[in-house]
XYZ file of C-alpha atoms in Angstrom:
757
model
C 67.480 29.285 -13.336
C 64.592 26.938 -12.764
C 62.671 25.674 -15.752
C 59.085 26.757 -16.285
C 56.392 24.173 -15.602
C 54.166 23.496 -18.582
C 50.541 24.233 -17.632
C 48.257 21.214 -17.632
C 45.320 21.125 -20.044
C 43.224 19.836 -17.143
C 44.025 22.588 -14.643
C 40.626 24.258 -15.216
C 38.599 21.071 -15.111
C 35.163 21.743 -13.631
C 32.490 19.522 -12.149
C 28.899 19.583 -13.331
C 26.618 17.987 -10.764
C 23.404 16.688 -12.291
C 20.144 18.340 -11.324
C 17.927 16.669 -8.768
C 15.537 15.427 -11.419
C 18.454 13.714 -13.174
C 19.436 11.570 -10.193
C 18.365 8.104 -9.197
C 16.422 8.455 -5.967
C 14.475 6.423 -3.420
C 17.635 4.657 -2.278
C 18.272 3.745 1.346
C 22.002 3.555 2.076
C 21.822 4.249 5.822
C 22.152 0.600 6.820
C 25.167 -0.222 4.665
C 28.075 -1.636 6.620
C 31.615 -0.323 6.439
C 33.562 -2.563 4.057
C 36.821 -2.427 2.133
C 35.006 -2.990 -1.143
C 33.122 -0.788 -3.545
C 29.463 0.052 -2.967
C 29.056 1.194 -6.564
C 30.211 -0.011 -9.990
C 29.609 1.078 -13.573
C 29.945 -0.467 -17.017
C 29.100 1.014 -20.403
C 25.564 -0.313 -19.990
C 24.661 -0.441 -16.297
C 25.257 1.055 -12.873
C 25.008 -1.287 -9.872
C 25.003 -0.293 -6.212
C 24.661 -2.017 -2.858
C 21.084 -1.711 -1.669
C 20.586 -0.988 2.019
C 16.859 -1.714 2.035
C 17.446 -5.453 2.255
C 20.508 -7.526 3.107
C 22.329 -9.140 0.214
C 20.653 -7.136 -2.559
C 22.078 -4.967 -5.324
C 20.245 -2.260 -7.248
C 20.778 -2.209 -11.018
C 19.828 0.544 -13.450
C 20.709 1.341 -17.054
C 23.434 3.952 -17.329
C 21.188 6.026 -19.608
C 18.178 5.675 -17.287
C 19.596 7.485 -14.280
C 18.567 10.883 -15.562
C 15.058 9.843 -16.503
C 13.758 7.280 -14.011
C 13.574 6.756 -10.279
C 12.876 3.058 -10.659
C 15.651 0.496 -10.385
C 15.747 -3.292 -10.466
C 16.745 -5.223 -7.353
C 19.004 -8.251 -7.692
C 18.859 -10.658 -4.734
C 22.486 -11.806 -4.604
C 23.491 -13.164 -1.214
C 22.190 -14.244 2.155
C 24.283 -11.587 3.917
C 25.607 -8.089 3.237
C 27.273 -7.477 -0.124
C 30.839 -6.309 0.530
C 32.060 -5.605 -3.005
C 30.859 -5.589 -6.594
C 32.469 -4.925 -9.972
C 31.397 -5.148 -13.599
C 33.623 -7.158 -15.902
C 35.748 -4.705 -17.955
C 35.435 -6.801 -21.133
C 31.826 -7.954 -20.704
C 29.576 -5.008 -19.928
C 26.654 -7.090 -18.651
C 28.558 -9.402 -16.273
C 28.705 -8.469 -12.591
C 30.732 -10.086 -9.799
C 29.582 -9.730 -6.180
C 31.240 -10.722 -2.907
C 29.580 -11.061 0.470
C 29.848 -11.726 4.178
C 28.463 -15.184 3.388
C 31.969 -16.209 2.190
C 30.990 -16.534 -1.466
C 31.429 -14.805 -4.812
C 28.743 -14.903 -7.484
C 28.862 -14.020 -11.159
C 25.679 -12.553 -12.650
C 24.674 -12.063 -16.266
C 22.351 -9.043 -16.659
C 20.629 -9.050 -20.059
C 18.999 -5.906 -21.409
C 16.402 -5.942 -24.173
C 15.141 -2.692 -25.692
C 16.246 -0.747 -22.645
C 14.480 -3.000 -20.107
C 16.525 -4.948 -17.566
C 15.720 -8.595 -16.938
C 17.446 -9.799 -13.798
C 18.399 -13.468 -13.482
C 16.975 -15.671 -10.746
C 20.297 -17.434 -10.151
C 23.971 -16.635 -10.765
C 25.903 -17.940 -13.748
C 28.723 -19.023 -11.436
C 28.735 -19.546 -7.668
C 32.185 -19.633 -6.048
C 32.416 -21.135 -2.555
C 36.154 -21.701 -2.290
C 36.879 -19.139 0.477
C 37.620 -19.655 4.148
C 36.151 -16.358 5.362
C 34.078 -13.424 4.268
C 35.090 -11.883 0.939
C 36.268 -8.277 1.264
C 37.360 -7.501 -2.313
C 36.366 -8.787 -5.759
C 38.441 -7.690 -8.745
C 38.433 -8.861 -12.346
C 41.745 -9.452 -14.067
C 42.193 -6.396 -16.333
C 43.105 -8.335 -19.507
C 42.689 -12.104 -19.042
C 39.159 -13.403 -19.484
C 37.611 -15.747 -16.931
C 39.817 -14.778 -13.955
C 38.521 -13.044 -10.865
C 40.659 -11.973 -7.904
C 39.229 -12.192 -4.384
C 40.612 -11.014 -1.046
C 39.349 -13.009 1.926
C 40.776 -12.654 5.416
C 44.560 -13.310 5.154
C 44.770 -14.543 1.575
C 44.258 -13.500 -2.025
C 42.833 -16.019 -4.505
C 42.856 -15.797 -8.288
C 39.953 -18.010 -9.325
C 39.409 -19.590 -12.725
C 35.671 -19.219 -13.315
C 35.538 -22.088 -15.774
C 36.898 -24.626 -13.264
C 35.533 -22.708 -10.232
C 38.799 -23.394 -8.418
C 41.613 -21.178 -7.137
C 44.329 -21.140 -9.778
C 46.696 -19.056 -7.607
C 46.684 -18.350 -3.865
C 48.780 -15.659 -2.188
C 49.132 -16.337 1.520
C 52.065 -14.127 2.568
C 49.940 -12.136 5.027
C 49.993 -12.023 8.810
C 46.807 -9.942 9.063
C 43.634 -9.152 7.121
C 43.988 -7.939 3.533
C 42.384 -4.496 3.212
C 42.838 -3.571 -0.445
C 44.150 -4.925 -3.777
C 44.745 -3.441 -7.229
C 46.021 -4.740 -10.582
C 48.488 -3.038 -12.865
C 46.649 -2.232 -16.110
C 48.639 -4.791 -18.123
C 47.780 -7.536 -15.600
C 51.384 -8.420 -14.758
C 51.595 -7.231 -11.127
C 49.274 -6.923 -8.156
C 49.626 -4.555 -5.196
C 48.004 -5.124 -1.802
C 47.718 -3.505 1.610
C 46.886 -5.246 4.857
C 46.196 -4.537 8.491
C 49.815 -5.296 9.388
C 50.649 -1.884 7.825
C 52.597 -3.481 4.976
C 52.355 -2.818 1.253
C 53.185 -5.754 -1.002
C 53.812 -5.954 -4.742
C 53.143 -9.469 -6.085
C 53.906 -11.247 -9.301
C 51.041 -13.756 -8.960
C 52.582 -16.174 -11.449
C 55.698 -16.260 -9.236
C 54.115 -16.278 -5.742
C 57.449 -16.280 -3.947
C 58.496 -13.051 -5.698
C 57.047 -10.484 -3.295
C 58.304 -6.976 -2.530
C 57.343 -5.414 0.806
C 57.306 -1.857 2.063
C 56.368 -0.208 5.346
C 53.120 1.541 4.534
C 51.006 3.857 6.635
C 51.652 4.128 10.353
C 48.118 3.169 11.422
C 46.289 -0.115 10.956
C 42.921 1.617 10.917
C 42.211 1.226 7.175
C 44.031 1.603 3.879
C 43.553 1.541 0.116
C 45.893 0.949 -2.827
C 45.444 1.757 -6.514
C 47.817 1.114 -9.411
C 48.273 4.081 -11.757
C 47.442 2.410 -15.050
C 50.345 0.902 -16.999
C 52.974 2.968 -15.181
C 55.276 1.696 -12.438
C 53.600 3.916 -9.877
C 50.809 3.174 -7.434
C 48.952 5.139 -4.770
C 48.286 4.178 -1.180
C 45.881 5.870 1.200
C 45.697 5.490 4.965
C 46.316 7.144 8.330
C 49.418 8.175 10.253
C 49.993 7.743 14.014
C 47.962 10.863 14.827
C 45.126 9.569 12.589
C 45.784 12.207 9.973
C 44.689 10.996 6.536
C 47.535 10.824 4.041
C 48.224 9.777 0.461
C 51.518 8.251 -0.718
C 52.814 7.796 -4.254
C 55.139 4.818 -4.717
C 57.500 3.596 -7.420
C 57.128 -0.185 -7.607
C 60.790 -0.471 -8.711
C 61.976 0.994 -5.415
C 59.823 0.526 -2.314
C 62.387 1.770 0.171
C 60.635 5.139 0.352
C 57.535 6.760 -1.071
C 57.998 9.233 -3.894
C 55.479 11.735 -2.504
C 53.344 12.109 0.596
C 50.424 14.468 1.187
C 48.306 14.930 4.347
C 44.590 15.747 4.255
C 43.582 16.485 7.819
C 41.648 14.404 10.320
C 38.494 12.503 9.463
C 37.118 9.040 10.142
C 36.739 7.910 6.512
C 39.726 6.612 4.553
C 40.384 8.426 1.268
C 39.575 6.167 -1.679
C 41.441 6.997 -4.927
C 39.845 6.701 -8.390
C 42.359 6.976 -11.234
C 41.923 7.748 -14.939
C 44.728 5.973 -16.799
C 44.351 8.154 -19.906
C 44.627 11.621 -18.381
C 46.466 10.969 -15.099
C 43.584 12.519 -13.149
C 42.917 11.078 -9.709
C 39.813 11.678 -7.601
C 39.851 11.297 -3.820
C 36.633 10.623 -1.929
C 35.868 9.216 1.511
C 32.722 7.864 3.110
C 31.163 10.603 5.237
C 32.865 13.443 3.353
C 30.859 16.104 1.539
C 33.454 16.873 -1.132
C 35.539 15.226 -3.858
C 39.135 16.313 -4.551
C 40.636 16.212 -8.033
C 44.404 15.728 -8.546
C 46.803 15.156 -11.401
C 49.558 12.575 -10.996
C 52.806 12.866 -12.927
C 56.119 11.018 -12.925
C 58.034 14.254 -12.256
C 58.015 16.719 -9.388
C 55.711 17.856 -7.852
C 54.039 14.454 -8.626
C 50.654 15.368 -7.061
C 48.937 18.537 -8.335
C 45.555 19.495 -6.915
C 43.141 20.913 -9.485
C 39.882 21.379 -7.609
C 37.681 20.356 -4.702
C 34.006 19.886 -5.467
C 31.547 20.281 -2.565
C 28.528 17.970 -2.465
C 25.011 18.510 -1.185
C 25.080 15.329 0.907
C 27.654 13.091 2.530
C 28.764 10.401 0.128
C 28.668 6.669 0.815
C 30.518 5.408 -2.243
C 31.797 6.392 -5.644
C 32.879 4.924 -8.991
C 34.269 6.041 -12.348
C 32.338 5.427 -15.553
C 34.231 3.828 -18.480
C 35.827 6.364 -20.777
C 33.827 5.037 -23.744
C 30.605 6.618 -22.418
C 32.004 10.158 -22.238
C 30.246 12.938 -24.144
C 33.195 14.178 -26.221
C 31.109 16.981 -27.733
C 30.946 18.602 -24.278
C 34.634 17.954 -23.499
C 33.618 15.542 -20.741
C 36.796 13.757 -19.640
C 35.453 11.930 -16.575
C 32.143 10.945 -15.083
C 31.681 9.917 -11.472
C 28.661 8.221 -9.972
C 28.264 9.175 -6.315
C 26.137 7.171 -3.874
C 24.665 9.326 -1.103
C 22.089 8.642 1.580
C 19.152 8.679 -0.829
C 20.404 8.944 -4.399
C 22.926 8.050 -7.080
C 24.213 11.311 -8.548
C 26.173 11.571 -11.823
C 28.933 14.204 -11.794
C 30.578 15.152 -15.097
C 34.073 16.633 -15.149
C 34.545 18.780 -18.243
C 37.387 20.872 -19.627
C 36.169 24.312 -20.744
C 36.828 24.864 -24.445
C 35.558 27.605 -26.739
C 34.890 25.172 -29.569
C 32.391 22.534 -28.453
C 30.478 19.910 -30.423
C 33.727 18.655 -31.889
C 36.383 16.144 -30.931
C 39.472 17.464 -29.079
C 42.147 14.856 -29.654
C 44.476 16.312 -27.008
C 41.884 15.554 -24.302
C 41.188 12.017 -25.438
C 44.191 9.749 -26.018
C 43.385 6.197 -27.063
C 41.626 4.403 -24.232
C 40.985 0.825 -23.164
C 38.872 -0.824 -25.867
C 36.863 -3.085 -23.579
C 38.349 -6.307 -24.978
C 40.109 -9.184 -23.246
C 43.640 -9.452 -24.648
C 44.092 -13.137 -23.817
C 42.340 -16.031 -22.102
C 42.809 -16.900 -18.471
C 44.687 -20.083 -19.349
C 47.076 -18.158 -21.614
C 47.847 -15.731 -18.806
C 48.328 -18.500 -16.238
C 50.825 -20.127 -18.595
C 52.899 -16.920 -18.693
C 51.394 -15.102 -21.668
C 51.223 -11.329 -21.852
C 49.878 -8.867 -24.373
C 49.565 -5.068 -24.511
C 46.384 -3.354 -23.413
C 43.978 -3.198 -26.398
C 43.073 0.417 -27.072
C 40.789 2.419 -29.325
C 39.839 5.996 -30.075
C 36.552 7.350 -28.750
C 36.274 9.804 -31.627
C 32.761 9.220 -32.957
C 33.933 9.920 -36.514
C 36.810 7.473 -36.422
C 36.550 3.815 -37.336
C 37.428 1.258 -34.720
C 37.380 -2.526 -34.673
C 34.282 -4.237 -33.383
C 34.743 -5.455 -29.832
C 35.154 -9.208 -29.758
C 33.741 -11.489 -27.094
C 36.659 -13.403 -25.640
C 35.489 -13.531 -22.049
C 35.011 -16.854 -20.310
C 33.286 -15.184 -17.402
C 30.194 -17.227 -18.349
C 30.660 -20.425 -20.384
C 27.324 -20.028 -22.230
C 27.538 -16.291 -22.824
C 26.580 -15.014 -26.266
C 28.720 -12.555 -28.195
C 28.636 -9.059 -26.735
C 27.770 -5.975 -28.693
C 30.129 -3.125 -29.350
C 29.801 -0.001 -27.243
C 30.535 2.230 -30.192
C 26.990 2.320 -31.600
C 25.543 2.977 -28.140
C 28.054 5.750 -27.533
C 27.167 7.386 -30.856
C 23.466 7.144 -30.002
C 24.066 8.626 -26.553
C 26.102 11.510 -27.947
C 23.584 12.200 -30.702
C 20.618 12.012 -28.349
C 22.129 14.662 -26.126
C 22.212 16.958 -29.148
C 18.581 16.256 -30.047
C 19.385 13.886 -32.901
C 18.186 10.383 -33.683
C 20.291 7.514 -34.900
C 19.391 4.567 -37.082
C 20.513 1.087 -36.181
C 22.913 -0.427 -38.801
C 21.147 -3.003 -40.942
C 22.063 -6.459 -42.200
C 24.495 -7.106 -39.376
C 26.821 -4.297 -40.516
C 28.754 -2.195 -38.051
C 28.985 1.618 -38.416
C 32.384 1.260 -40.058
C 31.087 -1.211 -42.645
C 32.648 -4.276 -41.014
C 30.604 -7.352 -40.161
C 29.424 -7.357 -36.569
C 27.671 -9.906 -34.367
C 23.906 -9.808 -33.969
C 22.850 -7.229 -31.412
C 19.620 -5.998 -29.866
C 17.999 -2.963 -31.434
C 19.018 0.164 -29.554
C 16.489 2.736 -28.405
C 17.317 6.413 -28.611
C 15.905 9.560 -27.130
C 14.020 11.919 -29.418
C 14.350 15.662 -29.769
C 12.506 17.816 -27.194
C 9.173 19.250 -28.314
C 8.817 22.813 -27.097
C 5.472 23.977 -25.740
C 3.629 26.863 -27.372
C 3.030 28.207 -23.853
C 6.669 28.343 -22.768
C 6.658 32.157 -23.059
C 3.477 32.565 -21.026
C 3.264 36.030 -19.420
C 1.047 37.459 -16.680
C -0.854 40.718 -16.910
C -2.521 41.951 -13.723
C -5.893 43.673 -14.006
C -6.096 47.347 -13.218
C -7.007 48.338 -9.681
C -10.595 49.169 -10.595
C -11.121 45.480 -11.412
C -9.801 44.329 -8.018
C -11.662 43.636 -4.775
C -9.793 45.555 -2.100
C -9.908 46.055 1.666
C -10.344 42.333 2.332
C -10.046 41.983 6.103
C -10.635 39.389 8.837
C -9.563 36.658 6.405
C -9.535 33.233 8.072
C -6.074 31.725 8.149
C -6.557 28.757 10.467
C -8.537 26.472 8.189
C -7.247 22.911 7.621
C -4.704 22.250 4.929
C -7.341 20.511 2.760
C -9.251 23.783 2.346
C -8.360 26.318 -0.359
C -9.756 29.243 1.754
C -10.909 31.090 -1.359
C -13.402 29.959 -4.065
C -14.881 31.858 -6.974
C -17.339 31.227 -9.848
C -18.824 33.428 -12.567
C -21.045 35.376 -10.125
C -19.770 35.051 -6.584
C -16.597 34.961 -4.549
C -16.490 33.188 -1.171
C -13.811 33.225 1.546
C -13.767 32.255 5.204
C -13.563 34.841 7.962
C -11.883 34.579 11.341
C -13.748 33.488 14.446
C -15.577 30.418 15.713
C -18.959 31.285 14.201
C -18.026 29.780 10.853
C -18.607 32.941 8.813
C -18.129 32.773 5.041
C -18.155 36.068 3.208
C -19.961 36.016 -0.164
C -19.476 38.963 -2.543
C -19.761 39.628 -6.267
C -16.842 38.428 -8.406
C -17.577 40.083 -11.771
C -16.635 43.630 -10.799
C -14.062 45.415 -8.681
C -14.924 47.397 -5.560
C -13.715 48.216 -2.043
C -15.167 46.194 0.809
C -16.580 48.211 3.689
C -14.607 48.497 6.921
C -17.434 47.129 9.046
C -19.464 43.938 8.889
C -19.034 41.936 5.694
C -21.886 40.146 3.889
C -21.635 36.541 5.063
C -23.453 33.343 5.983
C -23.096 31.907 9.483
C -22.543 28.163 10.038
C -22.559 28.356 13.880
C -19.367 26.267 14.129
C -15.890 26.194 12.644
C -15.696 25.725 8.884
C -13.413 22.991 7.503
C -14.051 23.255 3.752
C -16.421 24.784 1.220
C -16.944 24.704 -2.539
C -19.272 26.125 -5.210
C -21.533 23.857 -7.251
C -20.094 23.875 -10.825
C -23.659 23.574 -12.268
C -25.366 26.173 -10.070
C -23.590 29.449 -9.404
C -25.825 30.190 -6.413
C -25.207 26.954 -4.464
C -22.404 26.648 -1.905
C -21.593 23.481 0.090
C -19.879 23.923 3.465
C -18.375 21.175 5.641
C -18.202 21.947 9.351
C -16.599 20.644 12.528
C -19.956 19.451 13.879
C -20.069 16.731 11.192
C -22.807 18.490 9.197
C -22.646 19.529 5.532
C -24.650 22.733 4.969
C -25.934 23.637 1.504
C -26.463 27.380 1.059
C -28.456 29.157 -1.637
C -27.399 32.722 -2.471
C -30.543 34.841 -2.947
C -31.075 37.177 -5.888
C -29.145 40.351 -5.238
C -26.592 38.553 -3.087
C -26.013 38.201 0.627
C -26.538 41.354 2.659
C -24.479 42.316 5.678
C -26.328 41.518 8.910
C -28.963 39.433 7.102
C -29.539 36.043 8.763
C -29.919 33.282 6.189
C -30.721 29.644 6.842
C -29.070 26.777 4.944
C -31.181 25.218 2.218
C -30.146 21.697 3.223
C -28.434 19.853 6.093
C -26.608 16.537 5.577
C -26.073 14.948 9.003
C -24.977 11.310 8.737
C -21.302 11.817 9.593
C -20.106 10.822 13.070
C -16.986 13.004 13.013
C -16.018 16.457 11.800
C -15.985 17.140 8.061
C -12.597 17.750 6.431
C -13.522 17.998 2.706
C -16.501 18.512 0.419
C -16.410 18.103 -3.389
C -19.081 18.280 -6.091
C -19.120 15.708 -8.882
C -17.718 17.208 -12.127
C -20.456 15.809 -14.425
C -23.433 14.882 -12.188
C -25.272 18.018 -11.060
C -26.782 16.657 -7.843
C -23.930 14.505 -6.500
C -21.762 15.671 -3.594
C -18.911 13.932 -1.775
C -18.070 14.636 1.860
C -15.112 13.265 3.798
C -14.914 13.052 7.563
C -11.980 12.910 9.958
C -12.779 9.240 10.684
C -11.640 8.432 7.087
C -15.232 7.883 5.899
C -16.253 9.036 2.400
C -19.979 9.611 1.740
C -21.714 10.236 -1.582
C -24.927 12.276 -1.375
C -27.862 12.650 -3.767
C -28.827 16.283 -3.244
C -32.098 15.983 -5.165
C -33.349 13.402 -2.666
C -31.262 14.743 0.237
C -30.061 11.260 1.080
C -26.854 9.307 1.418
C -26.175 6.969 -1.511
C -22.887 5.339 -0.526
C -20.307 5.188 2.264
C -16.707 4.129 1.613
C -14.391 3.129 4.460
C -11.266 1.832 2.700
C -8.709 4.102 4.339
C -6.640 3.486 7.450
C -5.220 6.985 7.893
C -6.416 10.563 7.553
C -7.359 11.532 3.976
C -5.313 14.558 2.931
C -6.756 15.250 -0.505
C -9.525 14.066 -2.840
C -10.150 14.716 -6.519
C -12.581 13.502 -9.171
C -11.370 12.578 -12.631
C -12.515 15.034 -15.291
C -15.036 12.560 -16.726
C -16.394 11.800 -13.260
C -15.862 8.060 -13.544
C -13.083 7.739 -10.953
C -11.796 9.571 -7.948
C -8.374 9.545 -6.306
C -7.267 10.103 -2.719
C -4.012 10.638 -0.911
C -3.851 9.794 2.778
C -1.449 10.149 5.658
C -0.112 6.618 5.131
C 1.599 8.040 1.969
C -0.563 5.954 -0.369
C -2.411 7.072 -3.482
C -5.685 5.234 -4.107
C -7.997 5.319 -7.107
C -11.666 4.253 -6.951
C -14.519 3.468 -9.303
C -17.381 3.964 -6.813
C -20.027 2.474 -9.131
C -18.124 -0.824 -9.271
C -16.711 -1.330 -5.786
C -15.993 0.351 -2.496
C -12.481 -1.111 -2.591
C -9.748 0.844 -4.370
C -8.868 -0.044 -7.959
C -5.188 0.733 -7.477
C -2.885 1.606 -4.604
C 0.596 3.064 -4.937
C 3.232 4.962 -2.948
C 3.133 8.741 -3.009
C 5.608 11.386 -1.872
C 8.135 10.762 0.903
C 7.137 13.723 3.058
C 4.518 13.640 5.808
C 3.366 17.266 5.624
C 0.408 16.798 3.305
C -0.241 16.622 -0.407
C -2.619 17.642 -3.192
C -3.487 15.735 -6.349
C -5.347 16.373 -9.594
C -6.150 14.343 -12.720
C -4.466 15.615 -15.884
C -4.096 14.828 -19.585
C -7.456 13.196 -20.363
C -7.475 11.433 -16.970
C -4.491 9.290 -17.979
C -2.197 10.737 -15.319
C -2.266 12.003 -11.747
C -0.267 15.055 -10.710
C 0.659 14.996 -7.006
C 2.026 18.003 -5.145
C 3.783 17.075 -1.907
C 7.075 17.052 -0.054
C 10.292 15.068 -0.456
C 12.331 13.444 2.329
C 14.328 16.665 2.637
C 11.109 18.746 2.983
C 11.434 20.226 -0.500
C 8.148 20.904 -2.235
C 7.923 18.613 -5.222
C 5.652 17.551 -8.068
C 5.186 13.925 -9.111
C 3.450 12.600 -12.199
C 1.869 9.114 -12.054
C 0.304 7.052 -14.824
C -3.029 5.237 -14.544
C -1.258 2.258 -12.921
C 0.181 4.602 -10.263
C 3.729 4.172 -11.562
C 5.891 7.244 -11.023
C 6.621 8.743 -14.438
C 8.410 11.980 -13.519
C 9.221 14.118 -10.503
C 10.406 17.677 -10.019
C 11.674 19.457 -6.898
C 10.329 23.014 -6.779
C 11.620 24.811 -3.685
C 11.601 24.740 0.108
C 8.565 26.166 1.904
C 6.221 24.994 4.681
C 3.004 25.350 2.637
C 1.612 22.832 0.166
C 1.608 23.828 -3.477
C -2.019 23.804 -4.641
C -2.375 22.803 -8.318
C -4.995 24.399 -10.573
C -5.194 22.553 -13.879
C -6.465 23.943 -17.187
C -7.661 20.937 -19.211
C -7.681 22.892 -22.504
C -4.028 23.971 -22.490
C -2.640 21.387 -20.018
C -1.152 24.182 -17.953
C -1.170 23.756 -14.196
C -0.838 26.770 -11.916
C 0.768 26.271 -8.519
C 0.270 28.469 -5.505
C 0.790 28.182 -1.762
C -1.119 29.807 1.047
C 1.845 31.851 2.278
C 3.356 32.527 -1.135
C 3.664 36.038 -2.471
C 3.344 34.909 -6.075
C 2.093 32.007 -8.118
C 4.181 29.869 -10.419
C 3.091 27.969 -13.488
C 4.275 24.814 -15.166
C 3.498 23.704 -18.710
C 2.560 20.092 -18.160
C 2.615 19.178 -21.848
C 6.340 19.920 -21.968
C 7.012 17.801 -18.904
C 4.973 14.922 -20.283
C 6.636 15.119 -23.702
C 10.053 14.957 -22.135
C 9.061 12.065 -19.910
C 7.393 9.929 -22.548
C 10.172 10.326 -25.108
C 12.862 9.623 -22.542
C 11.195 6.424 -21.323
């Protein structure tokens, strides 16, 4: 009788992909080269990724800023492509980068009050390599040692002396991958000669070899923590991707082999030493597989496969000390795709949340160096320092023993930051320990004051409901409605007395009817004014309910006066005023919000004119744009105006000071148009546009045109038109082909944004 297999506590592990607004965007990873190294790395404080916008650069962002900011800092590292990068496991702010320029650099990334200050030069610059550096790997326990794979050799470099302390040269072809055992005693490697090698670096002649994968195309190796097992990934003769599990004590044959079909990208394993969970991801794939590895049959147990919205470029595991234990989060992956860094949380479903489940969280690596590099080189060894991540349990303060930078100050413990992060996710605030005292009462080194997120303030309008008027209050039988007007035109305008909308046809007819009562329009001719050419835009004067400005394709702005009793069907009216100085067709007209006789008109030749209607003369012409102007809006106080043009730039102007823009800044990524409006006492601009993937989105900018927040709405070809209520800070959004309007409480969005930043 066969014995029953004990079910794993992780068999129901589920992935929670962050929402689009909680991802780091505006990343260009299309031009990244195929390398054997990592394109992404995470510490308890930062996430770094290879930046494809410019050669030799790395993007850096705070690990807590990914879900609240689209801005990231750019570190100019090398003169050629960055091939690999990794944060130091025992110094959360130290980053090592390798490059095609045959060098390795060590960077110290300080962070003060949540802001990142990037260094101008590296702390250490290593130039002791004969070829390009493919892999950079910190020693897991010994401070000041970094392992580099370059061409046909592996070098273990002492950062303090900047010289190779150990060189492994037993290779006949290029080294493709390396990995340390968690206790730092052994090193496994794979190379293009299809051999797997297990090294004892302190005894270079003691090398075990095994015949690895049957193809030299590409391969990866990864040691399974402190166990004697390691994984290898590669291709067989038919280019099928396969995974092998090996016992380092016997390399004559793999313990387990699994095939994963045909694809061009090699499977890269990411292993959690505490739980035995292994994630498999490959460049170009649109899914991540989750496995459990055990020392007994069946060895490899697949738990789940998580589909992704985009093809991934790279991936990394976050340190276990940043997990949210109150949500039973056991792993967190950061996935680099074509345009974003996406956090994915893997959680175990439990009925009782907001408490610590000890069975899910065995003691984990404490983030301390166990010994110095010199001690390890002389044959020393120590066990892996571990700690509990239970927020209620005391743990020793992490000590700075790293020699990764000779002048480095003492590092702060991750415990206080973890507590703050966990509390902030539950809407709580945390006080910084005073007088240099750690949370457990022990003395701790001086540390910067942490910043924490505040609780969310709910809007009083979050339960806003709509009530449609009865049919006797509606205007019905609206026919011949013009639907071919430019995107800048709203088609429909209303004030306290009159309602105006464009009709079909080339005569430029605008129907004007009463707006303060409901009735049925006649089937025949509608009461309208005739502009004798196609209408581009029209708007009511906010200070005179009877005045309508109309911009036309003949370059003329016509000012109409509605007579007492309204416009009659078939009655031929003449415009009260003609403004003729434009040399191209009109695309927009806008009245000033505070000056009764000031009108702005915008032509297709990018010219903006300001008119004094009392004197019927042009007062100013502004020609500061180089592309078509898509939208224009005055600030509520009338002091400034803002434009968005086809060159994807937002511009703000103070026309009484200068014809040149005050500020210029990038807008949305799409090219299908946009709308903007001033909000929140003119301190912010709300832009409605399109993302790179043609999703309709909203973006909030401050007065310096810095992006504060963004929100993807949906996918539709029409622009969302914002209508802002300055009294309640509610903005209503509607599109020309939409069946219904949607509303957004802007105060809630702003509160969330300001407290998170």
